[in-house]
Amino acid sequence: MNQMTARINIAIDGPAGAGKSTVARMVARDLGYIYVDTGAMYRAVTLKALEAGLSTEDDAAVGKLARELDIALLPGKDGQQVIVNGTDVSQQIRTLDINRNVSYIARLESVRKQMAELQRRMALAKGVVMDGRDIGTHVLPDAELKVFLTATPRERAIRRFKELGDEPGITLDQLEREIAERDRLDQEREIAPLLQAPDARLIDSTGRTIDEVAEQIVQWGLAIARTISTEEK
Ligand code: DC
């Protein structure tokens, strides 16, 4: 990308399985930006909390654990590598067990506070594509481009089902029900719920390819960055 063009932050929010992480990674690659998968951060905390035998309701204990974790996100060959205290946990955070517990951990106030602070620091220098549930509304309310990406629950379940590989350990219908339940927990929680920011642009990815969606966001991003560059001159 032209060095003279301003760098912006791009927030991509939406429910599970809408394609956020794949799209966000492609947009970051095309713009030469850094991709931050905030769901992976909540998953990493969940993994460590479960390993430590903590209750997913224990705000103080899980918050303390979250503060002491060193979470690093590195660009990997097949997506983002998640390193916690020096160990690669990228695979371990994608299991059904983590899927089932992460929404409870993500409800905890001290965990959200800690993660949001970390995420804001990552975005300070601009040039970040961050995906999650509360990025446009809460973490980066000043992001120059906000996108709310969604798809029907069935389509999202099919995508997650494929991710689980040859032995999914769950039926598609069950997975659709679990996704709907996770949506409900994410939307109804008190702190920073899953919500479309009023100034976010809505994309329904049902029946659209990931490439089409990513290209649309890149074009919006470039247009905004060019406008800012022109205004700054
Ligand atoms: O995007 P994902 O499925 O990896 O997210 C895992 C969970 O973390 C999901 O249940 C919602 C939660 N989450 C959140 O509450 N806030 C974020 N910014 C990102 C994820």
PDB file of C-alpha atoms and ligand atoms in Angstrom:
ATOM      1  CA  MET A   1       0.000   0.000   0.000  1.00  0.00           C
ATOM      2  CA  ASN A   2       1.114   3.554  -0.715  1.00  0.00           C
ATOM      3  CA  GLN A   3       3.278   4.766   2.184  1.00  0.00           C
ATOM      4  CA  MET A   4       1.644   8.184   1.942  1.00  0.00           C
ATOM      5  CA  THR A   5      -1.829   6.784   2.594  1.00  0.00           C
ATOM      6  CA  ALA A   6      -3.051   7.122   6.183  1.00  0.00           C
ATOM      7  CA  ARG A   7      -3.294   3.975   8.280  1.00  0.00           C
ATOM      8  CA  ILE A   8      -6.652   3.301   9.867  1.00  0.00           C
ATOM      9  CA  ASN A   9      -8.100   0.800  12.323  1.00  0.00           C
ATOM     10  CA  ILE A  10     -10.773  -1.612  11.127  1.00  0.00           C
ATOM     11  CA  ALA A  11     -13.197  -3.234  13.583  1.00  0.00           C
ATOM     12  CA  ILE A  12     -15.036  -6.371  12.452  1.00  0.00           C
ATOM     13  CA  ASP A  13     -17.725  -7.642  14.813  1.00  0.00           C
ATOM     14  CA  GLY A  14     -20.386 -10.301  14.496  1.00  0.00           C
ATOM     15  CA  PRO A  15     -21.615 -13.638  15.811  1.00  0.00           C
ATOM     16  CA  ALA A  16     -19.706 -16.952  15.823  1.00  0.00           C
ATOM     17  CA  GLY A  17     -19.069 -18.466  12.419  1.00  0.00           C
ATOM     18  CA  ALA A  18     -19.914 -15.377  10.353  1.00  0.00           C
ATOM     19  CA  GLY A  19     -16.464 -15.609   8.746  1.00  0.00           C
ATOM     20  CA  LYS A  20     -14.909 -12.744  10.712  1.00  0.00           C
ATOM     21  CA  SER A  21     -11.480 -14.253  11.303  1.00  0.00           C
ATOM     22  CA  THR A  22     -10.909 -15.450   7.721  1.00  0.00           C
ATOM     23  CA  VAL A  23     -12.145 -12.163   6.307  1.00  0.00           C
ATOM     24  CA  ALA A  24     -10.179 -10.065   8.814  1.00  0.00           C
ATOM     25  CA  ARG A  25      -6.983 -12.001   8.051  1.00  0.00           C
ATOM     26  CA  MET A  26      -7.417 -11.447   4.301  1.00  0.00           C
ATOM     27  CA  VAL A  27      -8.137  -7.753   4.739  1.00  0.00           C
ATOM     28  CA  ALA A  28      -5.046  -7.372   6.957  1.00  0.00           C
ATOM     29  CA  ARG A  29      -2.896  -9.201   4.401  1.00  0.00           C
ATOM     30  CA  ASP A  30      -4.170  -7.068   1.497  1.00  0.00           C
ATOM     31  CA  LEU A  31      -3.635  -3.792   3.336  1.00  0.00           C
ATOM     32  CA  GLY A  32      -0.352  -4.796   5.020  1.00  0.00           C
ATOM     33  CA  TYR A  33      -2.039  -4.408   8.418  1.00  0.00           C
ATOM     34  CA  ILE A  34      -1.816  -6.444  11.634  1.00  0.00           C
ATOM     35  CA  TYR A  35      -4.654  -8.865  12.344  1.00  0.00           C
ATOM     36  CA  VAL A  36      -5.852  -9.227  15.947  1.00  0.00           C
ATOM     37  CA  ASP A  37      -8.225 -12.123  16.747  1.00  0.00           C
ATOM     38  CA  THR A  38      -9.748 -11.069  20.076  1.00  0.00           C
ATOM     39  CA  GLY A  39     -11.860 -14.252  20.361  1.00  0.00           C
ATOM     40  CA  ALA A  40      -8.570 -16.186  20.518  1.00  0.00           C
ATOM     41  CA  MET A  41      -7.591 -14.103  23.545  1.00  0.00           C
ATOM     42  CA  TYR A  42     -10.795 -15.035  25.416  1.00  0.00           C
ATOM     43  CA  ARG A  43     -10.239 -18.644  24.350  1.00  0.00           C
ATOM     44  CA  ALA A  44      -6.684 -18.571  25.735  1.00  0.00           C
ATOM     45  CA  VAL A  45      -7.934 -17.306  29.098  1.00  0.00           C
ATOM     46  CA  THR A  46     -10.618 -20.030  29.075  1.00  0.00           C
ATOM     47  CA  LEU A  47      -8.044 -22.751  28.406  1.00  0.00           C
ATOM     48  CA  LYS A  48      -5.828 -21.619  31.259  1.00  0.00           C
ATOM     49  CA  ALA A  49      -8.767 -21.143  33.652  1.00  0.00           C
ATOM     50  CA  LEU A  50     -10.019 -24.682  32.946  1.00  0.00           C
ATOM     51  CA  GLU A  51      -6.499 -26.100  33.300  1.00  0.00           C
ATOM     52  CA  ALA A  52      -6.201 -24.359  36.659  1.00  0.00           C
ATOM     53  CA  GLY A  53      -9.549 -25.847  37.741  1.00  0.00           C
ATOM     54  CA  LEU A  54     -11.149 -22.414  38.229  1.00  0.00           C
ATOM     55  CA  SER A  55     -14.906 -21.911  38.099  1.00  0.00           C
ATOM     56  CA  THR A  56     -16.052 -20.025  34.984  1.00  0.00           C
ATOM     57  CA  GLU A  57     -18.094 -17.836  37.358  1.00  0.00           C
ATOM     58  CA  ASP A  58     -15.183 -16.792  39.574  1.00  0.00           C
ATOM     59  CA  ASP A  59     -14.528 -13.260  38.343  1.00  0.00           C
ATOM     60  CA  ALA A  60     -11.766 -12.476  40.849  1.00  0.00           C
ATOM     61  CA  ALA A  61      -9.784 -15.687  40.337  1.00  0.00           C
ATOM     62  CA  VAL A  62     -10.075 -15.770  36.529  1.00  0.00           C
ATOM     63  CA  GLY A  63      -9.337 -12.027  36.372  1.00  0.00           C
ATOM     64  CA  LYS A  64      -6.167 -12.540  38.391  1.00  0.00           C
ATOM     65  CA  LEU A  65      -5.127 -15.405  36.128  1.00  0.00           C
ATOM     66  CA  ALA A  66      -5.817 -13.269  33.012  1.00  0.00           C
ATOM     67  CA  ARG A  67      -3.634 -10.446  34.351  1.00  0.00           C
ATOM     68  CA  GLU A  68      -0.745 -12.832  34.862  1.00  0.00           C
ATOM     69  CA  LEU A  69      -0.936 -14.427  31.403  1.00  0.00           C
ATOM     70  CA  ASP A  70       1.402 -13.390  28.645  1.00  0.00           C
ATOM     71  CA  ILE A  71      -0.727 -13.643  25.488  1.00  0.00           C
ATOM     72  CA  ALA A  72       0.975 -13.065  22.139  1.00  0.00           C
ATOM     73  CA  LEU A  73      -0.667 -13.220  18.702  1.00  0.00           C
ATOM     74  CA  LEU A  74       1.696 -13.988  15.839  1.00  0.00           C
ATOM     75  CA  PRO A  75       0.941 -14.337  12.136  1.00  0.00           C
ATOM     76  CA  GLY A  76       1.070 -18.084  11.331  1.00  0.00           C
ATOM     77  CA  LYS A  77       0.834 -20.137   8.151  1.00  0.00           C
ATOM     78  CA  ASP A  78      -2.749 -21.296   8.820  1.00  0.00           C
ATOM     79  CA  GLY A  79      -4.058 -18.294  10.655  1.00  0.00           C
ATOM     80  CA  GLN A  80      -3.021 -16.612  13.811  1.00  0.00           C
ATOM     81  CA  GLN A  81      -0.692 -18.380  16.210  1.00  0.00           C
ATOM     82  CA  VAL A  82      -1.694 -17.935  19.814  1.00  0.00           C
ATOM     83  CA  ILE A  83       1.186 -18.144  22.266  1.00  0.00           C
ATOM     84  CA  VAL A  84       0.460 -18.187  25.991  1.00  0.00           C
ATOM     85  CA  ASN A  85       3.372 -17.958  28.395  1.00  0.00           C
ATOM     86  CA  GLY A  86       5.660 -19.085  25.582  1.00  0.00           C
ATOM     87  CA  THR A  87       3.582 -22.135  24.543  1.00  0.00           C
ATOM     88  CA  ASP A  88       1.681 -22.412  21.260  1.00  0.00           C
ATOM     89  CA  VAL A  89      -1.965 -23.149  22.168  1.00  0.00           C
ATOM     90  CA  SER A  90      -3.452 -22.392  18.722  1.00  0.00           C
ATOM     91  CA  GLN A  91      -4.962 -25.904  18.380  1.00  0.00           C
ATOM     92  CA  GLN A  92      -5.969 -26.379  22.021  1.00  0.00           C
ATOM     93  CA  ILE A  93      -8.159 -23.269  22.042  1.00  0.00           C
ATOM     94  CA  ARG A  94     -10.355 -24.561  19.174  1.00  0.00           C
ATOM     95  CA  THR A  95     -11.858 -27.631  20.894  1.00  0.00           C
ATOM     96  CA  LEU A  96     -15.547 -28.188  21.726  1.00  0.00           C
ATOM     97  CA  ASP A  97     -14.700 -27.913  25.419  1.00  0.00           C
ATOM     98  CA  ILE A  98     -13.360 -24.392  24.927  1.00  0.00           C
ATOM     99  CA  ASN A  99     -16.287 -23.497  22.607  1.00  0.00           C
ATOM    100  CA  ARG A 100     -18.684 -24.494  25.367  1.00  0.00           C
ATOM    101  CA  ASN A 101     -16.999 -22.525  28.143  1.00  0.00           C
ATOM    102  CA  VAL A 102     -15.649 -19.408  26.470  1.00  0.00           C
ATOM    103  CA  SER A 103     -18.896 -17.387  26.557  1.00  0.00           C
ATOM    104  CA  TYR A 104     -18.981 -17.772  30.348  1.00  0.00           C
ATOM    105  CA  ILE A 105     -15.399 -16.569  30.732  1.00  0.00           C
ATOM    106  CA  ALA A 106     -16.128 -13.708  28.291  1.00  0.00           C
ATOM    107  CA  ARG A 107     -18.917 -12.514  30.615  1.00  0.00           C
ATOM    108  CA  LEU A 108     -16.533 -11.817  33.499  1.00  0.00           C
ATOM    109  CA  GLU A 109     -15.970  -8.119  34.104  1.00  0.00           C
ATOM    110  CA  SER A 110     -12.328  -8.311  35.167  1.00  0.00           C
ATOM    111  CA  VAL A 111     -11.445 -10.473  32.171  1.00  0.00           C
ATOM    112  CA  ARG A 112     -13.153  -8.115  29.709  1.00  0.00           C
ATOM    113  CA  LYS A 113     -11.450  -5.097  31.259  1.00  0.00           C
ATOM    114  CA  GLN A 114      -8.062  -6.750  31.003  1.00  0.00           C
ATOM    115  CA  MET A 115      -8.570  -7.935  27.407  1.00  0.00           C
ATOM    116  CA  ALA A 116      -9.941  -4.575  26.229  1.00  0.00           C
ATOM    117  CA  GLU A 117      -6.895  -2.768  27.637  1.00  0.00           C
ATOM    118  CA  LEU A 118      -4.552  -5.164  25.903  1.00  0.00           C
ATOM    119  CA  GLN A 119      -6.468  -4.811  22.629  1.00  0.00           C
ATOM    120  CA  ARG A 120      -6.443  -1.001  22.764  1.00  0.00           C
ATOM    121  CA  ARG A 121      -2.679  -1.073  23.255  1.00  0.00           C
ATOM    122  CA  MET A 122      -2.312  -3.328  20.210  1.00  0.00           C
ATOM    123  CA  ALA A 123      -4.248  -0.805  18.104  1.00  0.00           C
ATOM    124  CA  LEU A 124      -2.479   2.363  19.276  1.00  0.00           C
ATOM    125  CA  ALA A 125      -0.165   2.605  16.277  1.00  0.00           C
ATOM    126  CA  LYS A 126      -3.096   2.123  13.812  1.00  0.00           C
ATOM    127  CA  GLY A 127      -2.995  -0.301  10.884  1.00  0.00           C
ATOM    128  CA  VAL A 128      -4.897  -2.990  12.767  1.00  0.00           C
ATOM    129  CA  VAL A 129      -7.790  -5.212  11.688  1.00  0.00           C
ATOM    130  CA  MET A 130      -9.427  -6.451  14.882  1.00  0.00           C
ATOM    131  CA  ASP A 131     -12.257  -8.944  15.014  1.00  0.00           C
ATOM    132  CA  GLY A 132     -14.540  -9.739  17.931  1.00  0.00           C
ATOM    133  CA  ARG A 133     -17.930  -8.888  19.405  1.00  0.00           C
ATOM    134  CA  ASP A 134     -17.428  -5.482  21.042  1.00  0.00           C
ATOM    135  CA  ILE A 135     -14.635  -3.908  19.016  1.00  0.00           C
ATOM    136  CA  GLY A 136     -16.682  -1.213  17.241  1.00  0.00           C
ATOM    137  CA  THR A 137     -18.888  -0.516  20.250  1.00  0.00           C
ATOM    138  CA  HIS A 138     -16.444  -0.702  23.127  1.00  0.00           C
ATOM    139  CA  VAL A 139     -12.778  -1.509  22.473  1.00  0.00           C
ATOM    140  CA  LEU A 140     -12.148   0.815  19.504  1.00  0.00           C
ATOM    141  CA  PRO A 141     -15.169   3.146  19.303  1.00  0.00           C
ATOM    142  CA  ASP A 142     -13.050   5.513  17.172  1.00  0.00           C
ATOM    143  CA  ALA A 143     -12.108   2.896  14.568  1.00  0.00           C
ATOM    144  CA  GLU A 144     -12.278   4.585  11.171  1.00  0.00           C
ATOM    145  CA  LEU A 145     -14.088   1.603   9.630  1.00  0.00           C
ATOM    146  CA  LYS A 146     -16.547  -0.634  11.464  1.00  0.00           C
ATOM    147  CA  VAL A 147     -18.117  -3.693   9.928  1.00  0.00           C
ATOM    148  CA  PHE A 148     -20.797  -5.954  11.405  1.00  0.00           C
ATOM    149  CA  LEU A 149     -20.543  -9.309   9.661  1.00  0.00           C
ATOM    150  CA  THR A 150     -23.288 -11.858   9.992  1.00  0.00           C
ATOM    151  CA  ALA A 151     -24.826 -14.931   8.305  1.00  0.00           C
ATOM    152  CA  THR A 152     -27.789 -17.197   9.064  1.00  0.00           C
ATOM    153  CA  PRO A 153     -27.314 -19.570  12.059  1.00  0.00           C
ATOM    154  CA  ARG A 154     -27.474 -22.583   9.702  1.00  0.00           C
ATOM    155  CA  GLU A 155     -24.727 -21.268   7.450  1.00  0.00           C
ATOM    156  CA  ARG A 156     -22.577 -20.424  10.478  1.00  0.00           C
ATOM    157  CA  ALA A 157     -23.105 -23.905  11.921  1.00  0.00           C
ATOM    158  CA  ILE A 158     -22.060 -25.502   8.610  1.00  0.00           C
ATOM    159  CA  ARG A 159     -18.832 -23.462   8.613  1.00  0.00           C
ATOM    160  CA  ARG A 160     -17.963 -24.395  12.208  1.00  0.00           C
ATOM    161  CA  PHE A 161     -18.878 -28.051  11.508  1.00  0.00           C
ATOM    162  CA  LYS A 162     -16.310 -28.166   8.714  1.00  0.00           C
ATOM    163  CA  GLU A 163     -13.665 -26.703  11.053  1.00  0.00           C
ATOM    164  CA  LEU A 164     -14.156 -29.612  13.470  1.00  0.00           C
ATOM    165  CA  GLY A 165     -12.745 -32.065  10.882  1.00  0.00           C
ATOM    166  CA  ASP A 166     -13.429 -35.797  10.332  1.00  0.00           C
ATOM    167  CA  GLU A 167     -14.576 -36.560  13.854  1.00  0.00           C
ATOM    168  CA  PRO A 168     -16.706 -33.586  14.802  1.00  0.00           C
ATOM    169  CA  GLY A 169     -18.122 -35.286  17.924  1.00  0.00           C
ATOM    170  CA  ILE A 170     -21.383 -33.413  17.430  1.00  0.00           C
ATOM    171  CA  THR A 171     -24.202 -33.294  14.836  1.00  0.00           C
ATOM    172  CA  LEU A 172     -24.842 -30.272  12.660  1.00  0.00           C
ATOM    173  CA  ASP A 173     -28.218 -29.677  14.339  1.00  0.00           C
ATOM    174  CA  GLN A 174     -26.643 -29.801  17.802  1.00  0.00           C
ATOM    175  CA  LEU A 175     -23.936 -27.399  16.673  1.00  0.00           C
ATOM    176  CA  GLU A 176     -26.546 -24.996  15.300  1.00  0.00           C
ATOM    177  CA  ARG A 177     -28.325 -25.074  18.662  1.00  0.00           C
ATOM    178  CA  GLU A 178     -25.042 -24.464  20.522  1.00  0.00           C
ATOM    179  CA  ILE A 179     -24.229 -21.541  18.210  1.00  0.00           C
ATOM    180  CA  ALA A 180     -27.672 -20.038  18.841  1.00  0.00           C
ATOM    181  CA  GLU A 181     -27.104 -20.429  22.580  1.00  0.00           C
ATOM    182  CA  ARG A 182     -23.689 -18.780  22.352  1.00  0.00           C
ATOM    183  CA  ASP A 183     -25.220 -15.888  20.355  1.00  0.00           C
ATOM    184  CA  ARG A 184     -27.805 -15.491  23.099  1.00  0.00           C
ATOM    185  CA  LEU A 185     -25.171 -15.432  25.864  1.00  0.00           C
ATOM    186  CA  ASP A 186     -23.004 -12.973  23.914  1.00  0.00           C
ATOM    187  CA  GLN A 187     -25.960 -10.683  23.112  1.00  0.00           C
ATOM    188  CA  GLU A 188     -27.544 -10.723  26.546  1.00  0.00           C
ATOM    189  CA  ARG A 189     -24.490 -10.307  28.753  1.00  0.00           C
ATOM    190  CA  GLU A 190     -24.347  -7.106  30.752  1.00  0.00           C
ATOM    191  CA  ILE A 191     -20.869  -5.898  29.845  1.00  0.00           C
ATOM    192  CA  ALA A 192     -20.026  -5.084  26.223  1.00  0.00           C
ATOM    193  CA  PRO A 193     -22.592  -7.395  24.578  1.00  0.00           C
ATOM    194  CA  LEU A 194     -22.513  -8.436  20.934  1.00  0.00           C
ATOM    195  CA  LEU A 195     -24.166  -5.488  19.214  1.00  0.00           C
ATOM    196  CA  GLN A 196     -23.950  -3.701  15.895  1.00  0.00           C
ATOM    197  CA  ALA A 197     -22.478  -0.220  16.429  1.00  0.00           C
ATOM    198  CA  PRO A 198     -24.782   2.478  14.989  1.00  0.00           C
ATOM    199  CA  ASP A 199     -22.022   3.559  12.608  1.00  0.00           C
ATOM    200  CA  ALA A 200     -21.038   0.018  11.535  1.00  0.00           C
ATOM    201  CA  ARG A 201     -21.638  -1.172   7.981  1.00  0.00           C
ATOM    202  CA  LEU A 202     -23.631  -4.393   7.865  1.00  0.00           C
ATOM    203  CA  ILE A 203     -22.564  -7.302   5.644  1.00  0.00           C
ATOM    204  CA  ASP A 204     -24.593 -10.530   5.497  1.00  0.00           C
ATOM    205  CA  SER A 205     -22.124 -13.151   4.248  1.00  0.00           C
ATOM    206  CA  THR A 206     -24.792 -15.838   3.609  1.00  0.00           C
ATOM    207  CA  GLY A 207     -24.286 -17.028   0.039  1.00  0.00           C
ATOM    208  CA  ARG A 208     -21.338 -14.697  -0.541  1.00  0.00           C
ATOM    209  CA  THR A 209     -17.766 -15.852  -0.865  1.00  0.00           C
ATOM    210  CA  ILE A 210     -15.150 -14.891   1.681  1.00  0.00           C
ATOM    211  CA  ASP A 211     -13.166 -13.217  -1.134  1.00  0.00           C
ATOM    212  CA  GLU A 212     -16.100 -11.000  -2.086  1.00  0.00           C
ATOM    213  CA  VAL A 213     -16.644  -9.926   1.501  1.00  0.00           C
ATOM    214  CA  ALA A 214     -12.935  -9.247   2.107  1.00  0.00           C
ATOM    215  CA  GLU A 215     -12.648  -7.268  -1.134  1.00  0.00           C
ATOM    216  CA  GLN A 216     -15.606  -5.105  -0.154  1.00  0.00           C
ATOM    217  CA  ILE A 217     -13.996  -4.259   3.197  1.00  0.00           C
ATOM    218  CA  VAL A 218     -10.604  -3.557   1.595  1.00  0.00           C
ATOM    219  CA  GLN A 219     -12.267  -1.127  -0.835  1.00  0.00           C
ATOM    220  CA  TRP A 220     -14.086   0.658   1.976  1.00  0.00           C
ATOM    221  CA  GLY A 221     -10.876   0.812   3.994  1.00  0.00           C
ATOM    222  CA  LEU A 222      -8.857   2.234   1.106  1.00  0.00           C
ATOM    223  CA  ALA A 223     -11.502   4.861   0.383  1.00  0.00           C
ATOM    224  CA  ILE A 224     -11.545   5.998   4.020  1.00  0.00           C
ATOM    225  CA  ALA A 225      -7.738   6.016   4.250  1.00  0.00           C
ATOM    226  CA  ARG A 226      -7.499   8.100   1.064  1.00  0.00           C
ATOM    227  CA  THR A 227     -10.046  10.601   2.337  1.00  0.00           C
ATOM    228  CA  ILE A 228      -8.116  11.001   5.596  1.00  0.00           C
ATOM    229  CA  SER A 229      -4.826  11.420   3.687  1.00  0.00           C
ATOM    230  CA  THR A 230      -6.370  14.122   1.491  1.00  0.00           C
ATOM    231  CA  GLU A 231      -7.769  15.967   4.498  1.00  0.00           C
ATOM    232  CA  GLU A 232      -4.393  15.838   6.266  1.00  0.00           C
ATOM    233  CA  LYS A 233      -2.597  17.487   3.338  1.00  0.00           C
TER     234      LYS A 233
HETATM  235  O1   DC B   1     -14.828 -15.412  17.774  1.00  0.00           O
HETATM  236  P1   DC B   1     -14.697 -16.622  18.687  1.00  0.00           P
HETATM  237  O2   DC B   1     -15.731 -17.681  18.439  1.00  0.00           O
HETATM  238  O3   DC B   1     -13.316 -17.178  18.714  1.00  0.00           O
HETATM  239  O4   DC B   1     -15.004 -16.020  20.138  1.00  0.00           O
HETATM  240  C1   DC B   1     -14.977 -16.837  21.255  1.00  0.00           C
HETATM  241  C2   DC B   1     -15.880 -16.275  22.345  1.00  0.00           C
HETATM  242  O5   DC B   1     -15.320 -15.099  22.904  1.00  0.00           O
HETATM  243  C3   DC B   1     -17.301 -15.948  21.931  1.00  0.00           C
HETATM  244  O6   DC B   1     -18.217 -16.719  22.695  1.00  0.00           O
HETATM  245  C4   DC B   1     -17.508 -14.525  22.266  1.00  0.00           C
HETATM  246  C5   DC B   1     -16.302 -14.103  23.033  1.00  0.00           C
HETATM  247  N1   DC B   1     -15.747 -12.849  22.557  1.00  0.00           N
HETATM  248  C6   DC B   1     -16.144 -11.705  23.182  1.00  0.00           C
HETATM  249  O7   DC B   1     -16.955 -11.758  24.099  1.00  0.00           O
HETATM  250  N2   DC B   1     -15.606 -10.503  22.819  1.00  0.00           N
HETATM  251  C7   DC B   1     -14.724 -10.441  21.821  1.00  0.00           C
HETATM  252  N3   DC B   1     -14.213  -9.246  21.473  1.00  0.00           N
HETATM  253  C8   DC B   1     -14.330 -11.610  21.142  1.00  0.00           C
HETATM  254  C9   DC B   1     -14.874 -12.805  21.522  1.00  0.00           C
END
